[in-house]
Amino acid sequence: MSEKPRSTALGTALWRRLTPAIRRRMALGAGLACVTAAAGLALLGLSGWFITATALAGMSAAAGASLNVFLPSAAIRLLALGRTAGRYAERVVTHDATFAVLASWREQLFRAWASTTAVRTLQRHPARVLFRLTQDLDGLESLYLRVWLPVVVAFTTSLLTGVLLGCLSVWLGAAVTLFLWASGAGVWWAVAKRSRMESMRRTVLLERLRAHTVDLVAGQVDLVMAQRCEAHCQRLARTDARLAAVEDRLHRLDCRSAWWQSVSGQIAAAALLVSLAMLAEGGPISAPMAALALFSFWAALESVAALRRSAMEAGRCQPPLRRLGAALGGTPDKPSPHVAHDPPGGARSAVLLSGVDAAYDPGQACVLQGIHLCLAPGEHLAVVGPSGAGKSALLAAVAGEIPILQGCVRAARSSWMTQRSEVFQDTLRENLLLAHSEASEAQLVAALQASGLESDPQRQRSALDLQLGEGGLGLSGGQARRLALARLFLHPCELWLLDEPTDGLDAPTARDVLARLRQRGRDRTLLIATHLRREAEWADAVAVMHQGRLQALHRRGSSEFDAVLASLRPD
């Protein structure tokens, strides 16, 4: 598929995904822009007519007595006020529509990236994720304001100018309309075609420059220790020089196209002036009407000149449109048919895996193969095995976080406590509300108390307003783990997935965390991935994983269960 049909198809898909209310706002903004441009055209044309008519009226007393100066002067004032008011209303409506479009696309983008495959792909390129969320998405705001709107306005003003001149002379109106449309379309096509590749290079280099800068700032200590700081700075300078060269070529293209538009416009204006002089001399039109036509043509040239910038913006919008269009314009990812959450009432299993094969990416090797597992409501199962055996992958399959290639997974709605505690730069309250957005303050305080993050009743409510730094700065490793525990307690679900919940904690903190998990998880179904004896010894059964396969399942009370516990790493 060629670039143009692909971009057109993506643009059409994006338009269809907008709500009717946003479409109406965009249409209203376009209408106001056309009315404002028409008022400007009429204002300039009428001013030219009035100046010429008054100049001629001053040459003879009879002509001066017959000229009504009040009506055109009042019309000029009305058009000036109307143009100002229209411009203000147009800016308000078009910018409001643009922000509404960006908000809608941002929501759709986050929903598209919430799919398992997209998340794992973007996690491997964090700089790319940042660029998509900021530069690419913001770049799409030009689609409406600076690409589509100038085209509509230029087409409308050219048509109005042609109609106006057609009232004076049919062939002159047709010639002017044809020139305005042909010159505008020609400049737009030529600039958009020539700027497309340069704009793509600019986007890639800008993304690379930002990534190199982030790497330099975030990893300057490692770069200095490895004696690679100078080389990285040189690499950054080379990327910046290449970006500056691309920017220079785009600026040169803009200047050349502006020169061509100016020269061709002035030549056309000179030809129009000669034609109008011939018509005025022959008698079909008067000199003031000839001035009106000429000034109206100049006003139309201003609208057509905006197409040059529109074409430049179209080139800049094409890379983000290509990169985000599939996520924004496509259909949302549907849940995998292999995964079903919230088994219907009467279901006897909280977790049921039947012949499950799973992989982190569809093209990669399976991390789970032929898994059969059934977990009754309220049962506690510890999954053990060496590193890379597939323990975390099993939890991810139950949570629906990796693609299921074969088999079926049925699981109750779950809460997954991963090995890493994600803490955001915000208050403790907002970090807790991530688990349950509608939780009351009493529930938040109860979660703090239950997790042991704040045991002093006098300080629990004030602790909610504690401001945390980036990455949880202000909390120790144990406190960050207790914050994850509080989130787990807040989230309303019956199935807990615990991935080495006390790994990396000192023995007293680990025992306290496990005791709290036991107390609150007594009536819940637990699936625990672990290699520690303290985390597996209170389970009802242990499942032994090896190379992605479930080798054995031993119940509490059997000698095999005791042997597996003895083989695990002690505290």
XYZ file of C-alpha atoms in Angstrom:
571
model
C 0.000 0.000 0.000
C 1.365 3.402 -0.934
C 1.945 6.132 1.628
C -0.896 8.390 0.458
C -3.728 5.797 0.560
C -2.410 4.511 3.867
C -2.406 7.986 5.435
C -5.849 8.687 3.975
C -7.198 5.426 5.390
C -5.733 6.180 8.817
C -7.157 9.705 8.761
C -10.593 8.347 7.818
C -10.421 5.798 10.625
C -9.459 8.504 13.117
C -12.370 10.679 11.990
C -14.826 7.800 12.423
C -13.632 7.163 15.971
C -14.520 10.723 17.043
C -17.791 11.315 18.845
C -20.598 13.246 17.074
C -20.207 16.109 19.578
C -16.523 16.553 18.672
C -17.337 16.391 14.973
C -19.939 19.133 15.394
C -17.417 21.328 17.195
C -14.886 20.794 14.432
C -17.477 21.604 11.771
C -18.542 24.719 13.686
C -14.933 25.853 13.947
C -14.439 25.346 10.219
C -17.614 27.324 9.502
C -16.481 30.192 11.716
C -13.058 30.190 10.044
C -14.670 30.427 6.599
C -17.018 33.209 7.724
C -14.091 35.133 9.225
C -12.034 34.724 6.056
C -15.010 35.851 3.963
C -15.423 38.908 6.192
C -11.743 39.740 5.736
C -12.060 39.361 1.982
C -15.134 41.612 1.891
C -13.454 44.142 4.202
C -10.369 44.472 2.008
C -12.374 44.570 -1.195
C -14.855 47.133 0.085
C -12.004 49.267 1.452
C -10.373 49.279 -1.973
C -13.659 50.239 -3.592
C -14.262 53.023 -1.043
C -10.768 54.503 -1.376
C -10.991 54.516 -5.170
C -14.534 55.881 -5.196
C -13.707 58.749 -2.837
C -10.563 59.580 -4.829
C -12.610 59.824 -8.021
C -15.355 61.756 -6.224
C -12.837 64.376 -5.176
C -12.013 65.089 -8.810
C -15.465 66.539 -9.581
C -18.164 68.198 -7.502
C -20.959 66.248 -9.186
C -19.392 62.888 -8.423
C -18.666 63.960 -4.844
C -22.278 65.006 -4.286
C -23.626 61.695 -5.619
C -21.332 59.474 -3.493
C -22.905 58.135 -0.299
C -19.971 57.786 2.101
C -22.037 56.767 5.113
C -23.211 53.362 3.910
C -19.797 51.947 2.838
C -18.061 53.416 5.894
C -20.664 51.803 8.159
C -20.264 48.517 6.254
C -16.485 48.698 6.712
C -16.880 49.220 10.464
C -19.373 46.358 10.642
C -17.071 44.019 8.712
C -14.080 45.005 10.867
C -15.995 44.302 14.075
C -17.463 41.124 12.631
C -14.050 39.904 11.528
C -12.587 40.539 14.977
C -15.479 38.816 16.749
C -15.439 35.955 14.247
C -11.708 35.476 14.670
C -12.076 35.308 18.437
C -14.992 32.858 18.256
C -13.167 30.765 15.666
C -10.043 30.504 17.845
C -12.079 29.522 20.890
C -14.106 26.871 19.069
C -11.264 25.395 16.996
C -8.875 25.143 19.940
C -11.603 23.662 22.103
C -12.288 21.097 19.374
C -8.569 20.347 19.094
C -8.215 19.726 22.825
C -11.314 17.515 22.747
C -9.850 15.506 19.867
C -6.501 15.080 21.652
C -8.254 13.996 24.847
C -10.267 11.422 22.913
C -7.203 10.123 21.059
C -5.143 10.017 24.250
C -7.769 7.811 25.903
C -7.911 5.532 22.860
C -4.126 5.337 22.791
C -3.905 4.270 26.421
C -6.621 1.674 25.866
C -4.770 0.286 22.843
C -1.494 0.152 24.769
C -3.158 -1.673 27.650
C -3.054 -4.892 25.618
C -0.493 -7.442 26.729
C 1.500 -7.501 23.504
C 1.687 -3.702 23.241
C 2.774 -3.283 26.863
C 5.606 -5.767 26.552
C 6.767 -4.275 23.262
C 6.819 -0.725 24.643
C 8.523 -1.776 27.887
C 11.586 -2.730 25.873
C 11.791 0.838 24.504
C 10.907 3.276 27.324
C 12.255 6.301 25.421
C 9.958 5.421 22.538
C 6.982 5.257 24.903
C 7.765 8.753 26.210
C 8.083 10.086 22.678
C 4.750 8.566 21.622
C 2.960 10.020 24.630
C 4.366 13.529 24.214
C 5.834 14.556 20.867
C 3.885 12.207 18.596
C 0.490 12.745 20.169
C 0.925 16.506 20.435
C 2.037 16.557 16.804
C -1.366 15.287 15.742
C -3.034 18.488 16.935
C -1.836 20.102 13.702
C -4.026 17.782 11.652
C -7.100 19.898 12.315
C -5.755 23.359 13.095
C -2.892 23.674 10.622
C -3.563 21.069 7.925
C -7.266 20.559 7.355
C -8.613 23.981 8.377
C -6.356 26.094 6.067
C -7.338 23.865 3.122
C -11.042 24.418 3.787
C -10.574 28.180 4.222
C -8.434 28.519 1.082
C -10.958 26.580 -1.003
C -13.844 28.701 0.309
C -12.153 32.092 -0.188
C -10.955 31.109 -3.677
C -14.489 30.129 -4.615
C -15.942 33.356 -3.205
C -13.351 35.442 -5.065
C -14.109 33.600 -8.281
C -17.833 34.176 -7.843
C -17.256 37.873 -7.108
C -15.088 38.365 -10.188
C -17.489 36.239 -12.204
C -20.157 38.846 -11.567
C -17.906 41.326 -13.376
C -16.677 38.955 -16.058
C -17.397 35.254 -16.341
C -14.102 34.342 -17.991
C -12.140 36.440 -15.487
C -13.857 34.769 -12.519
C -13.204 31.312 -13.979
C -9.544 32.153 -14.668
C -8.952 33.531 -11.159
C -10.635 30.544 -9.508
C -8.624 28.118 -11.628
C -5.367 29.929 -10.839
C -6.024 30.038 -7.087
C -6.986 26.370 -6.925
C -4.177 25.202 -9.195
C -1.463 27.253 -7.481
C -2.669 26.305 -4.020
C -2.973 22.599 -4.820
C 0.350 22.613 -6.670
C 2.253 24.233 -3.829
C 0.574 21.982 -1.270
C 1.359 18.810 -3.204
C 4.955 19.786 -4.013
C 5.819 20.919 -0.474
C 4.108 17.951 1.176
C 5.923 15.516 -1.126
C 9.345 17.114 -0.672
C 9.010 17.600 3.093
C 7.711 14.115 3.862
C 11.042 12.273 3.974
C 12.801 15.157 5.679
C 10.052 15.320 8.301
C 10.381 11.589 8.918
C 14.142 11.984 9.348
C 13.529 14.921 11.685
C 11.149 12.851 13.817
C 13.554 9.909 14.037
C 16.545 12.128 14.846
C 14.587 14.094 17.428
C 13.535 10.873 19.141
C 17.120 9.626 19.038
C 18.424 12.915 20.425
C 16.004 12.800 23.334
C 16.887 9.170 24.067
C 20.621 9.945 24.036
C 20.061 12.933 26.312
C 18.042 10.878 28.791
C 20.733 8.175 28.758
C 23.418 10.785 29.422
C 21.544 12.379 32.331
C 20.318 9.154 33.921
C 23.430 7.059 33.337
C 26.239 9.584 33.624
C 27.823 7.756 36.577
C 27.938 4.451 34.687
C 29.245 6.194 31.572
C 32.042 7.869 33.542
C 32.955 4.589 35.265
C 33.079 2.822 31.896
C 34.995 5.748 30.350
C 32.308 6.144 27.716
C 31.037 9.604 28.663
C 33.078 11.472 26.048
C 32.089 9.008 23.321
C 28.444 9.348 24.278
C 28.701 13.148 24.162
C 30.248 12.946 20.701
C 27.433 10.663 19.596
C 24.937 13.173 20.973
C 26.677 16.030 19.105
C 26.591 14.073 15.818
C 22.879 13.420 16.198
C 22.285 17.097 16.969
C 24.275 18.133 13.882
C 22.256 15.793 11.664
C 19.037 17.172 13.128
C 20.190 20.740 12.475
C 20.962 19.820 8.850
C 17.474 18.375 8.383
C 15.931 21.483 9.944
C 17.984 23.658 7.588
C 16.724 21.734 4.543
C 13.126 22.108 5.709
C 13.609 25.847 6.221
C 15.122 26.179 2.737
C 12.161 24.332 1.265
C 9.804 26.677 3.082
C 11.661 29.742 1.789
C 11.736 28.481 -1.801
C 8.027 27.696 -1.780
C 7.256 31.097 -0.221
C 9.315 32.813 -2.972
C 7.497 30.870 -5.687
C 4.110 31.738 -4.188
C 5.032 35.415 -3.907
C 6.335 35.678 -7.475
C 3.469 33.763 -9.056
C 0.929 35.709 -6.991
C 2.363 39.064 -8.037
C 2.492 38.022 -11.689
C -1.132 36.917 -11.485
C -2.058 40.189 -9.732
C -0.337 42.168 -12.492
C -2.200 40.187 -15.149
C -5.446 40.728 -13.285
C -4.750 44.451 -13.007
C -4.202 44.714 -16.774
C -7.411 42.744 -17.423
C -9.404 44.930 -15.023
C -7.958 48.099 -16.586
C -9.056 46.900 -20.006
C -12.535 46.123 -18.715
C -12.764 49.489 -16.922
C -11.562 51.338 -20.000
C -14.066 49.523 -22.173
C -16.904 50.456 -19.879
C -18.286 47.109 -18.533
C -17.040 47.893 -14.990
C -16.108 51.032 -13.108
C -12.721 51.844 -11.617
C -13.966 51.330 -8.009
C -15.295 47.873 -8.931
C -11.937 47.054 -10.534
C -10.235 48.050 -7.259
C -12.690 45.891 -5.322
C -11.841 42.885 -7.513
C -8.086 43.437 -7.210
C -8.128 43.849 -3.429
C -10.365 40.780 -3.089
C -7.839 38.786 -5.120
C -5.045 39.909 -2.784
C -7.108 38.784 0.202
C -7.617 35.374 -1.423
C -3.852 35.118 -2.019
C -3.298 35.381 1.738
C -5.544 32.364 2.335
C -3.841 30.383 -0.428
C -0.412 31.306 0.968
C -1.359 29.533 4.204
C -1.410 26.250 2.254
C 2.399 26.282 2.227
C 2.512 26.036 6.009
C -0.314 23.511 5.868
C 1.779 21.277 3.609
C 4.797 21.585 5.909
C 2.647 20.609 8.876
C 1.205 17.703 6.885
C 4.728 16.375 6.424
C 5.394 16.709 10.147
C 2.094 14.994 11.013
C 2.656 11.995 8.777
C 5.215 10.131 10.970
C 3.089 10.339 14.152
C 0.000 9.504 12.094
C 1.678 6.377 10.759
C 3.042 5.355 14.160
C -0.063 6.080 16.215
C -2.752 5.660 13.577
C -2.929 1.881 13.939
C -3.511 2.160 17.678
C -5.895 5.131 17.421
C -7.863 4.125 14.368
C -7.927 0.380 14.768
C -10.366 -1.646 16.762
C -9.520 -2.157 20.447
C -7.837 -5.396 21.349
C -10.326 -7.971 22.496
C -9.596 -10.278 25.430
C -7.985 -13.542 24.452
C -10.585 -16.271 23.872
C -8.351 -18.559 25.913
C -8.748 -16.454 29.095
C -11.961 -16.042 31.085
C -12.214 -14.081 34.329
C -14.886 -14.261 37.007
C -16.187 -17.799 36.545
C -20.004 -17.908 36.733
C -21.754 -18.614 39.965
C -21.540 -22.216 41.000
C -18.070 -22.700 39.521
C -16.084 -25.093 41.684
C -12.627 -23.792 40.727
C -11.100 -20.412 41.465
C -8.312 -21.181 38.970
C -8.496 -23.697 36.135
C -5.757 -24.179 33.517
C -6.345 -26.814 30.867
C -3.537 -27.722 28.459
C -2.096 -24.194 28.496
C 0.797 -23.164 26.249
C 1.893 -19.527 26.653
C 4.656 -17.202 25.437
C 5.570 -13.605 26.190
C 5.406 -12.887 22.456
C 3.611 -15.039 19.880
C 6.808 -15.472 17.845
C 8.964 -16.553 20.802
C 9.441 -19.919 22.479
C 6.792 -21.093 24.939
C 7.441 -20.310 28.601
C 4.563 -22.556 29.653
C 3.828 -25.916 28.054
C 0.919 -28.270 28.671
C -0.086 -26.821 32.058
C -3.040 -28.495 33.790
C -3.944 -27.006 37.163
C -7.076 -26.689 39.278
C -7.296 -24.522 42.380
C -10.367 -24.624 44.614
C -11.767 -21.447 46.239
C -9.857 -20.648 49.435
C -6.952 -22.956 48.575
C -3.343 -21.802 48.959
C -0.842 -23.118 46.397
C 2.900 -22.452 46.353
C 4.641 -22.718 42.973
C 8.338 -23.607 43.334
C 11.207 -24.321 41.015
C 14.576 -22.931 39.889
C 14.954 -19.525 38.264
C 13.499 -19.548 34.766
C 11.259 -22.509 35.504
C 8.111 -20.548 34.654
C 6.765 -19.555 38.097
C 6.172 -15.912 37.264
C 4.911 -16.887 33.794
C 2.264 -19.084 35.415
C 1.024 -16.158 37.502
C 1.066 -13.937 34.416
C -1.027 -16.488 32.513
C -3.612 -16.617 35.303
C -3.711 -12.796 35.384
C -4.116 -12.650 31.593
C -0.845 -10.732 31.142
C 0.753 -12.990 28.512
C -0.767 -14.448 25.333
C -2.229 -17.929 25.638
C -1.292 -19.864 22.516
C -3.206 -23.042 23.292
C -5.538 -24.338 25.968
C -7.856 -22.429 28.273
C -7.502 -20.378 31.452
C -10.417 -19.706 33.795
C -9.725 -17.591 36.846
C -11.522 -15.385 39.310
C -10.715 -11.677 39.264
C -7.254 -11.368 40.745
C -4.783 -8.936 42.299
C -1.138 -9.484 41.417
C 1.599 -8.491 43.867
C 4.714 -8.538 41.689
C 8.345 -8.642 42.784
C 8.734 -4.922 42.102
C 6.759 -2.342 44.068
C 5.819 0.503 41.726
C 5.650 3.798 43.640
C 4.817 7.073 41.902
C 5.819 10.643 42.697
C 2.633 11.655 44.481
C 1.040 11.473 47.890
C 0.659 8.207 49.731
C -3.111 8.605 49.372
C -2.942 8.738 45.556
C -0.596 5.745 45.472
C -3.104 3.744 47.508
C -6.064 4.849 45.414
C -4.501 3.111 42.418
C -5.728 -0.156 43.926
C -9.263 1.055 44.649
C -10.158 4.465 43.250
C -13.423 4.675 45.217
C -11.945 3.716 48.594
C -12.935 5.938 51.495
C -10.455 7.517 53.891
C -11.441 4.976 56.530
C -10.571 2.142 54.129
C -7.227 3.751 53.321
C -6.406 4.117 57.015
C -7.441 0.492 57.621
C -5.148 -0.644 54.791
C -2.246 1.315 56.305
C -2.855 -0.320 59.658
C -3.292 -3.810 58.208
C -0.053 -3.578 56.223
C 1.929 -2.122 59.116
C 3.026 0.855 57.035
C 1.799 3.206 59.752
C 0.889 1.625 63.092
C 0.465 4.820 65.133
C -3.289 5.683 65.097
C -2.500 9.369 65.731
C -0.458 9.631 62.541
C -2.385 7.384 60.157
C -4.584 10.092 58.637
C -1.756 12.609 58.298
C 0.433 9.905 56.736
C -1.955 9.758 53.767
C -0.809 13.234 52.727
C 2.883 12.271 52.810
C 4.521 13.375 49.535
C 6.648 10.633 47.981
C 9.519 11.298 45.613
C 10.268 9.797 42.240
C 10.427 6.002 42.372
C 9.239 5.982 45.989
C 11.942 8.284 47.333
C 11.206 8.665 51.039
C 10.303 4.996 51.586
C 12.683 2.200 52.453
C 12.551 -1.138 50.643
C 10.467 -2.664 53.413
C 8.071 0.291 53.480
C 7.629 0.117 49.710
C 6.761 -3.568 50.108
C 4.219 -2.704 52.780
C 2.716 -0.128 50.436
C 2.261 -2.904 47.857
C 0.702 -4.994 50.625
C -1.735 -2.196 51.457
C -2.747 -1.998 47.810
C -3.326 -5.724 47.805
C -5.609 -5.427 50.831
C -7.538 -2.560 49.229
C -8.242 -4.223 45.901
C -11.590 -6.059 46.048
C -10.933 -9.557 44.694
C -10.926 -13.169 45.842
C -7.717 -14.364 44.173
C -4.259 -13.162 45.199
C -1.240 -13.782 42.986
C 1.925 -13.327 45.042
C 5.279 -13.317 43.253
C 7.959 -13.802 45.939
C 6.242 -11.359 48.320
C 9.088 -11.193 50.891
C 12.137 -11.555 48.664
C 14.842 -9.027 49.583
C 13.383 -8.236 53.029
C 15.176 -8.854 56.293
C 13.897 -11.780 58.370
C 11.839 -9.786 60.945
C 10.132 -7.679 58.247
C 9.517 -10.763 56.103
C 7.902 -12.665 58.981
C 5.683 -9.684 59.767
C 4.580 -9.314 56.126
C 3.817 -13.041 55.889
C 1.832 -12.955 59.117
C -0.316 -10.123 57.771
C -0.808 -11.958 54.480
C -1.924 -15.056 56.372
C -4.358 -13.099 58.487
C -6.005 -11.211 55.612
C -5.726 -14.034 53.061
C -7.267 -16.734 55.172
C -10.508 -16.814 53.185
C -8.983 -15.982 49.809
C -7.444 -18.131 47.106
C -3.665 -17.689 46.986
C -1.180 -18.595 44.258
C 2.379 -17.952 45.474
C 5.488 -18.145 43.295
C 8.479 -18.618 45.588
C 11.872 -20.164 46.188
C 11.839 -19.486 49.954
C 10.747 -21.997 52.582
C 9.025 -19.362 54.744
C 6.633 -18.455 51.918
C 5.748 -22.025 50.959
C 5.412 -23.682 54.348
C 1.923 -22.299 55.031
C 0.500 -23.382 51.644
C -1.987 -26.248 51.284
C -0.005 -27.690 48.382
C 3.158 -27.117 46.356
C 3.477 -27.277 42.571
C 6.938 -28.015 41.180
C 7.797 -26.237 37.889
C 10.686 -27.076 35.572
C 11.380 -25.604 32.126
C 7.843 -24.341 31.778
C 6.173 -27.610 32.715
C 4.298 -28.627 35.848
C 6.238 -31.657 37.046
C 4.416 -32.541 40.249
C 1.761 -31.380 42.722
C 2.098 -32.420 46.377
C -0.460 -31.888 49.119
C 0.299 -30.942 52.689
C 0.860 -33.961 54.913
C 2.665 -36.052 52.318
C 6.346 -36.904 52.499
C 6.877 -35.350 49.079
C 5.477 -32.051 50.382
C 7.939 -32.102 53.297
C 10.805 -33.011 50.964
C 10.057 -30.087 48.645
C 9.932 -27.702 51.621
C 13.262 -29.012 52.872
C 14.847 -28.373 49.472
C 13.839 -24.700 49.447
C 16.119 -21.926 50.600
C 15.737 -21.140 54.299
C 15.471 -17.648 55.765
